[in-house]
Amino acid sequence: NDFETRIKSFLKSASQTMMLSVSLDLINTNENIRDICDDNEFRSLMTSIKAAGVIQPPLLTIRGDVNKFELVCVAGHRRLAAAKALGHDKATCLIRKFQDNHFQLISTIVENTHRKNLHPFELAEGIRRLVETGYSFEELENLFDRNQWNLRRFNKMNDWTPLSKNLVKEHVTRFTSTWLLHLASRTL
């Protein structure tokens, strides 16, 4: 079939990466260093995927050769599980050849430790833009799995003076999201 032909061609080529839509049933997701999965975070991930799809493609590698191969998930296990739980049958994945298992493990660790959440001001700006395009806070609550009250408080941060925002940015470790939301609630 076309899928196998593309995989075999990739294995024979000098290319190191390719994007491909892959049936979820063909991906081995049993090799994962992460064994703790918070139910609330997983439900939130499902809400996100339901609203926008799998935005960041899972990273796969191919174990074996052109005669017999297996697709193995390196990073994105939870994204694939959430997509499957939602009834998706395929996901667009990044497939990468690794020199050896050490580089594969390094990629797994980097993927899971170098993720960074949006700063509250970045989230506030995104909310502002969505509200300006016509989204209601109720719709945003359903999209992002966050209550309307907090979304409104994030949005209120857009009204802060540049001096206030710069002060927070200069002392980013002192100002947690919770603390900033508390401040924003005082100005609602």
PDB file of C-alpha atoms in Angstrom:
ATOM      1  CA  ASN A   1       0.000   0.000   0.000  1.00  0.00           C
ATOM      2  CA  ASP A   2       0.959   3.670  -0.266  1.00  0.00           C
ATOM      3  CA  PHE A   3       1.781   4.004   3.450  1.00  0.00           C
ATOM      4  CA  GLU A   4       4.238   1.099   3.444  1.00  0.00           C
ATOM      5  CA  THR A   5       5.785   2.346   0.209  1.00  0.00           C
ATOM      6  CA  ARG A   6       6.388   5.787   1.727  1.00  0.00           C
ATOM      7  CA  ILE A   7       7.936   4.277   4.888  1.00  0.00           C
ATOM      8  CA  LYS A   8      10.210   1.975   2.880  1.00  0.00           C
ATOM      9  CA  SER A   9      11.258   4.835   0.617  1.00  0.00           C
ATOM     10  CA  PHE A  10      12.035   6.969   3.669  1.00  0.00           C
ATOM     11  CA  LEU A  11      14.132   4.184   5.228  1.00  0.00           C
ATOM     12  CA  LYS A  12      16.198   3.897   2.044  1.00  0.00           C
ATOM     13  CA  SER A  13      16.651   7.659   1.672  1.00  0.00           C
ATOM     14  CA  ALA A  14      19.209   9.981   3.228  1.00  0.00           C
ATOM     15  CA  SER A  15      16.398  12.040   4.747  1.00  0.00           C
ATOM     16  CA  GLN A  16      16.331  12.107   8.538  1.00  0.00           C
ATOM     17  CA  THR A  17      12.735  13.285   9.066  1.00  0.00           C
ATOM     18  CA  MET A  18       9.359  13.206   7.370  1.00  0.00           C
ATOM     19  CA  MET A  19       5.760  14.104   8.197  1.00  0.00           C
ATOM     20  CA  LEU A  20       3.137  11.463   7.616  1.00  0.00           C
ATOM     21  CA  SER A  21      -0.458  10.770   8.580  1.00  0.00           C
ATOM     22  CA  VAL A  22      -0.325   7.515  10.543  1.00  0.00           C
ATOM     23  CA  SER A  23      -3.061   5.174  11.739  1.00  0.00           C
ATOM     24  CA  LEU A  24      -3.040   5.244  15.554  1.00  0.00           C
ATOM     25  CA  ASP A  25      -3.305   1.450  15.621  1.00  0.00           C
ATOM     26  CA  LEU A  26       0.093   1.150  13.900  1.00  0.00           C
ATOM     27  CA  ILE A  27       1.999   3.100  16.573  1.00  0.00           C
ATOM     28  CA  ASN A  28       3.695   1.331  19.490  1.00  0.00           C
ATOM     29  CA  THR A  29       3.097   3.601  22.494  1.00  0.00           C
ATOM     30  CA  ASN A  30       4.302   1.134  25.131  1.00  0.00           C
ATOM     31  CA  GLU A  31       7.795   2.613  25.489  1.00  0.00           C
ATOM     32  CA  ASN A  32       7.311   5.712  27.609  1.00  0.00           C
ATOM     33  CA  ILE A  33       9.452   7.044  30.450  1.00  0.00           C
ATOM     34  CA  ARG A  34       6.456   8.988  31.765  1.00  0.00           C
ATOM     35  CA  ASP A  35       4.292   6.757  33.934  1.00  0.00           C
ATOM     36  CA  ILE A  36       2.337   9.380  35.847  1.00  0.00           C
ATOM     37  CA  CYS A  37      -0.672  10.835  34.087  1.00  0.00           C
ATOM     38  CA  ASP A  38      -2.803  13.374  35.912  1.00  0.00           C
ATOM     39  CA  ASP A  39      -6.470  12.756  35.038  1.00  0.00           C
ATOM     40  CA  ASN A  40      -7.337  16.464  35.053  1.00  0.00           C
ATOM     41  CA  GLU A  41      -4.434  17.299  32.738  1.00  0.00           C
ATOM     42  CA  PHE A  42      -5.440  14.449  30.428  1.00  0.00           C
ATOM     43  CA  ARG A  43      -9.057  15.695  30.281  1.00  0.00           C
ATOM     44  CA  SER A  44      -7.739  19.189  29.557  1.00  0.00           C
ATOM     45  CA  LEU A  45      -5.562  17.776  26.759  1.00  0.00           C
ATOM     46  CA  MET A  46      -8.614  15.990  25.326  1.00  0.00           C
ATOM     47  CA  THR A  47     -10.575  19.259  25.426  1.00  0.00           C
ATOM     48  CA  SER A  48      -7.758  21.005  23.575  1.00  0.00           C
ATOM     49  CA  ILE A  49      -7.495  18.286  20.926  1.00  0.00           C
ATOM     50  CA  LYS A  50     -11.266  18.233  20.508  1.00  0.00           C
ATOM     51  CA  ALA A  51     -11.243  21.985  19.881  1.00  0.00           C
ATOM     52  CA  ALA A  52      -8.134  22.348  17.722  1.00  0.00           C
ATOM     53  CA  GLY A  53      -6.830  18.894  16.848  1.00  0.00           C
ATOM     54  CA  VAL A  54      -3.324  17.618  17.614  1.00  0.00           C
ATOM     55  CA  ILE A  55      -1.334  20.813  17.090  1.00  0.00           C
ATOM     56  CA  GLN A  56       2.150  19.551  17.887  1.00  0.00           C
ATOM     57  CA  PRO A  57       2.826  16.357  15.935  1.00  0.00           C
ATOM     58  CA  PRO A  58       3.937  13.368  18.006  1.00  0.00           C
ATOM     59  CA  LEU A  59       7.496  12.220  17.339  1.00  0.00           C
ATOM     60  CA  LEU A  60       7.933   8.658  16.094  1.00  0.00           C
ATOM     61  CA  THR A  61      10.869   6.560  15.037  1.00  0.00           C
ATOM     62  CA  ILE A  62      11.067   3.430  12.949  1.00  0.00           C
ATOM     63  CA  ARG A  63      12.529   0.295  14.455  1.00  0.00           C
ATOM     64  CA  GLY A  64      13.603  -2.385  12.012  1.00  0.00           C
ATOM     65  CA  ASP A  65      14.358  -2.265   8.301  1.00  0.00           C
ATOM     66  CA  VAL A  66      12.540  -2.112   4.976  1.00  0.00           C
ATOM     67  CA  ASN A  67      11.470  -5.758   5.257  1.00  0.00           C
ATOM     68  CA  LYS A  68      10.006  -5.564   8.751  1.00  0.00           C
ATOM     69  CA  PHE A  69       9.514  -2.352  10.701  1.00  0.00           C
ATOM     70  CA  GLU A  70       7.591  -0.937  13.627  1.00  0.00           C
ATOM     71  CA  LEU A  71       6.614   2.671  14.358  1.00  0.00           C
ATOM     72  CA  VAL A  72       7.520   3.597  17.936  1.00  0.00           C
ATOM     73  CA  CYS A  73       6.369   6.732  19.748  1.00  0.00           C
ATOM     74  CA  VAL A  74       9.305   8.724  21.125  1.00  0.00           C
ATOM     75  CA  ALA A  75       7.343  11.755  22.349  1.00  0.00           C
ATOM     76  CA  GLY A  76       3.634  12.540  22.330  1.00  0.00           C
ATOM     77  CA  HIS A  77       2.233   9.457  24.035  1.00  0.00           C
ATOM     78  CA  ARG A  78      -0.463  11.446  25.857  1.00  0.00           C
ATOM     79  CA  ARG A  79      -1.445  13.323  22.672  1.00  0.00           C
ATOM     80  CA  LEU A  80      -1.882  10.019  20.846  1.00  0.00           C
ATOM     81  CA  ALA A  81      -3.855   8.474  23.746  1.00  0.00           C
ATOM     82  CA  ALA A  82      -6.128  11.524  23.922  1.00  0.00           C
ATOM     83  CA  ALA A  83      -6.708  11.508  20.158  1.00  0.00           C
ATOM     84  CA  LYS A  84      -7.548   7.803  20.304  1.00  0.00           C
ATOM     85  CA  ALA A  85      -9.911   8.334  23.266  1.00  0.00           C
ATOM     86  CA  LEU A  86     -11.701  10.991  21.198  1.00  0.00           C
ATOM     87  CA  GLY A  87     -12.226   8.517  18.378  1.00  0.00           C
ATOM     88  CA  HIS A  88      -9.547   9.774  15.993  1.00  0.00           C
ATOM     89  CA  ASP A  89      -8.092   7.026  13.846  1.00  0.00           C
ATOM     90  CA  LYS A  90      -5.056   8.910  12.456  1.00  0.00           C
ATOM     91  CA  ALA A  91      -2.596  11.593  13.495  1.00  0.00           C
ATOM     92  CA  THR A  92      -0.036  13.556  11.542  1.00  0.00           C
ATOM     93  CA  CYS A  93       3.318  12.565  13.029  1.00  0.00           C
ATOM     94  CA  LEU A  94       6.924  13.590  12.647  1.00  0.00           C
ATOM     95  CA  ILE A  95       8.968  10.487  11.889  1.00  0.00           C
ATOM     96  CA  ARG A  96      12.676  10.738  12.624  1.00  0.00           C
ATOM     97  CA  LYS A  97      15.635   8.438  12.175  1.00  0.00           C
ATOM     98  CA  PHE A  98      17.842   8.281  15.268  1.00  0.00           C
ATOM     99  CA  GLN A  99      21.529   7.337  15.268  1.00  0.00           C
ATOM    100  CA  ASP A 100      20.934   5.115  18.284  1.00  0.00           C
ATOM    101  CA  ASN A 101      18.684   4.601  21.295  1.00  0.00           C
ATOM    102  CA  HIS A 102      20.613   7.194  23.322  1.00  0.00           C
ATOM    103  CA  PHE A 103      19.598  10.008  20.962  1.00  0.00           C
ATOM    104  CA  GLN A 104      16.047   8.702  20.997  1.00  0.00           C
ATOM    105  CA  LEU A 105      15.956   8.801  24.816  1.00  0.00           C
ATOM    106  CA  ILE A 106      17.521  12.280  24.842  1.00  0.00           C
ATOM    107  CA  SER A 107      14.757  13.462  22.495  1.00  0.00           C
ATOM    108  CA  THR A 108      12.124  11.972  24.796  1.00  0.00           C
ATOM    109  CA  ILE A 109      13.558  13.759  27.822  1.00  0.00           C
ATOM    110  CA  VAL A 110      14.043  17.085  26.005  1.00  0.00           C
ATOM    111  CA  GLU A 111      10.495  16.987  24.636  1.00  0.00           C
ATOM    112  CA  ASN A 112       9.068  16.464  28.110  1.00  0.00           C
ATOM    113  CA  THR A 113      11.263  18.861  30.096  1.00  0.00           C
ATOM    114  CA  HIS A 114      11.756  21.850  27.821  1.00  0.00           C
ATOM    115  CA  ARG A 115       8.114  22.653  27.307  1.00  0.00           C
ATOM    116  CA  LYS A 116       7.215  26.039  28.639  1.00  0.00           C
ATOM    117  CA  ASN A 117       3.757  27.361  29.376  1.00  0.00           C
ATOM    118  CA  LEU A 118       2.676  30.734  28.129  1.00  0.00           C
ATOM    119  CA  HIS A 119       3.428  33.660  30.411  1.00  0.00           C
ATOM    120  CA  PRO A 120       0.164  35.072  31.806  1.00  0.00           C
ATOM    121  CA  PHE A 121       0.593  38.223  29.664  1.00  0.00           C
ATOM    122  CA  GLU A 122       0.974  36.077  26.537  1.00  0.00           C
ATOM    123  CA  LEU A 123      -2.188  34.176  27.425  1.00  0.00           C
ATOM    124  CA  ALA A 124      -3.940  37.481  28.139  1.00  0.00           C
ATOM    125  CA  GLU A 125      -2.992  38.794  24.695  1.00  0.00           C
ATOM    126  CA  GLY A 126      -4.280  35.623  23.030  1.00  0.00           C
ATOM    127  CA  ILE A 127      -7.579  35.886  24.892  1.00  0.00           C
ATOM    128  CA  ARG A 128      -7.891  39.549  23.914  1.00  0.00           C
ATOM    129  CA  ARG A 129      -7.407  38.688  20.243  1.00  0.00           C
ATOM    130  CA  LEU A 130      -9.999  35.908  20.366  1.00  0.00           C
ATOM    131  CA  VAL A 131     -12.536  38.157  22.120  1.00  0.00           C
ATOM    132  CA  GLU A 132     -11.935  40.835  19.483  1.00  0.00           C
ATOM    133  CA  THR A 133     -12.681  38.301  16.731  1.00  0.00           C
ATOM    134  CA  GLY A 134     -16.035  37.495  18.338  1.00  0.00           C
ATOM    135  CA  TYR A 135     -15.439  34.650  20.772  1.00  0.00           C
ATOM    136  CA  SER A 136     -17.451  34.801  23.985  1.00  0.00           C
ATOM    137  CA  PHE A 137     -15.925  33.928  27.330  1.00  0.00           C
ATOM    138  CA  GLU A 138     -18.309  30.969  27.460  1.00  0.00           C
ATOM    139  CA  GLU A 139     -16.884  29.654  24.176  1.00  0.00           C
ATOM    140  CA  LEU A 140     -13.336  30.223  25.433  1.00  0.00           C
ATOM    141  CA  GLU A 141     -14.170  28.357  28.639  1.00  0.00           C
ATOM    142  CA  ASN A 142     -15.181  25.323  26.560  1.00  0.00           C
ATOM    143  CA  LEU A 143     -12.154  25.598  24.261  1.00  0.00           C
ATOM    144  CA  PHE A 144      -9.498  25.948  26.961  1.00  0.00           C
ATOM    145  CA  ASP A 145     -11.097  24.080  29.859  1.00  0.00           C
ATOM    146  CA  ARG A 146     -10.670  27.136  32.131  1.00  0.00           C
ATOM    147  CA  ASN A 147     -13.458  28.925  33.931  1.00  0.00           C
ATOM    148  CA  GLN A 148     -14.789  32.205  32.549  1.00  0.00           C
ATOM    149  CA  TRP A 149     -13.855  34.144  35.669  1.00  0.00           C
ATOM    150  CA  ASN A 150     -10.156  33.341  35.259  1.00  0.00           C
ATOM    151  CA  LEU A 151     -10.291  34.019  31.528  1.00  0.00           C
ATOM    152  CA  ARG A 152     -11.813  37.434  32.238  1.00  0.00           C
ATOM    153  CA  ARG A 153      -9.084  38.130  34.798  1.00  0.00           C
ATOM    154  CA  PHE A 154      -6.381  37.175  32.286  1.00  0.00           C
ATOM    155  CA  ASN A 155      -8.039  39.475  29.744  1.00  0.00           C
ATOM    156  CA  LYS A 156      -8.080  42.300  32.293  1.00  0.00           C
ATOM    157  CA  MET A 157      -4.252  42.121  32.454  1.00  0.00           C
ATOM    158  CA  ASN A 158      -4.228  43.668  28.966  1.00  0.00           C
ATOM    159  CA  ASP A 159      -5.392  46.934  30.578  1.00  0.00           C
ATOM    160  CA  TRP A 160      -2.395  47.162  32.888  1.00  0.00           C
ATOM    161  CA  THR A 161       0.071  49.948  32.198  1.00  0.00           C
ATOM    162  CA  PRO A 162       3.288  49.165  30.333  1.00  0.00           C
ATOM    163  CA  LEU A 163       5.191  50.104  33.513  1.00  0.00           C
ATOM    164  CA  SER A 164       3.264  47.488  35.525  1.00  0.00           C
ATOM    165  CA  LYS A 165       3.797  44.824  32.884  1.00  0.00           C
ATOM    166  CA  ASN A 166       7.525  45.586  32.675  1.00  0.00           C
ATOM    167  CA  LEU A 167       7.863  45.344  36.449  1.00  0.00           C
ATOM    168  CA  VAL A 168       6.297  41.881  36.365  1.00  0.00           C
ATOM    169  CA  LYS A 169       8.479  40.800  33.428  1.00  0.00           C
ATOM    170  CA  GLU A 170      11.643  41.993  35.190  1.00  0.00           C
ATOM    171  CA  HIS A 171      10.752  39.898  38.252  1.00  0.00           C
ATOM    172  CA  VAL A 172       9.120  36.970  36.481  1.00  0.00           C
ATOM    173  CA  THR A 173       9.944  34.400  39.176  1.00  0.00           C
ATOM    174  CA  ARG A 174       8.256  36.449  41.898  1.00  0.00           C
ATOM    175  CA  PHE A 175       4.925  36.836  40.145  1.00  0.00           C
ATOM    176  CA  THR A 176       3.060  33.526  39.791  1.00  0.00           C
ATOM    177  CA  SER A 177      -0.047  33.168  37.633  1.00  0.00           C
ATOM    178  CA  THR A 178      -2.128  32.806  40.791  1.00  0.00           C
ATOM    179  CA  TRP A 179      -0.764  36.037  42.220  1.00  0.00           C
ATOM    180  CA  LEU A 180      -1.284  37.906  38.940  1.00  0.00           C
ATOM    181  CA  LEU A 181      -4.867  36.618  38.702  1.00  0.00           C
ATOM    182  CA  HIS A 182      -5.453  37.823  42.253  1.00  0.00           C
ATOM    183  CA  LEU A 183      -4.220  41.291  41.260  1.00  0.00           C
ATOM    184  CA  ALA A 184      -6.363  41.245  38.121  1.00  0.00           C
ATOM    185  CA  SER A 185      -9.468  40.381  40.157  1.00  0.00           C
ATOM    186  CA  ARG A 186      -8.995  43.576  42.158  1.00  0.00           C
ATOM    187  CA  THR A 187      -9.295  45.635  39.003  1.00  0.00           C
ATOM    188  CA  LEU A 188     -12.418  43.942  37.584  1.00  0.00           C
TER     189      LEU A 188
END
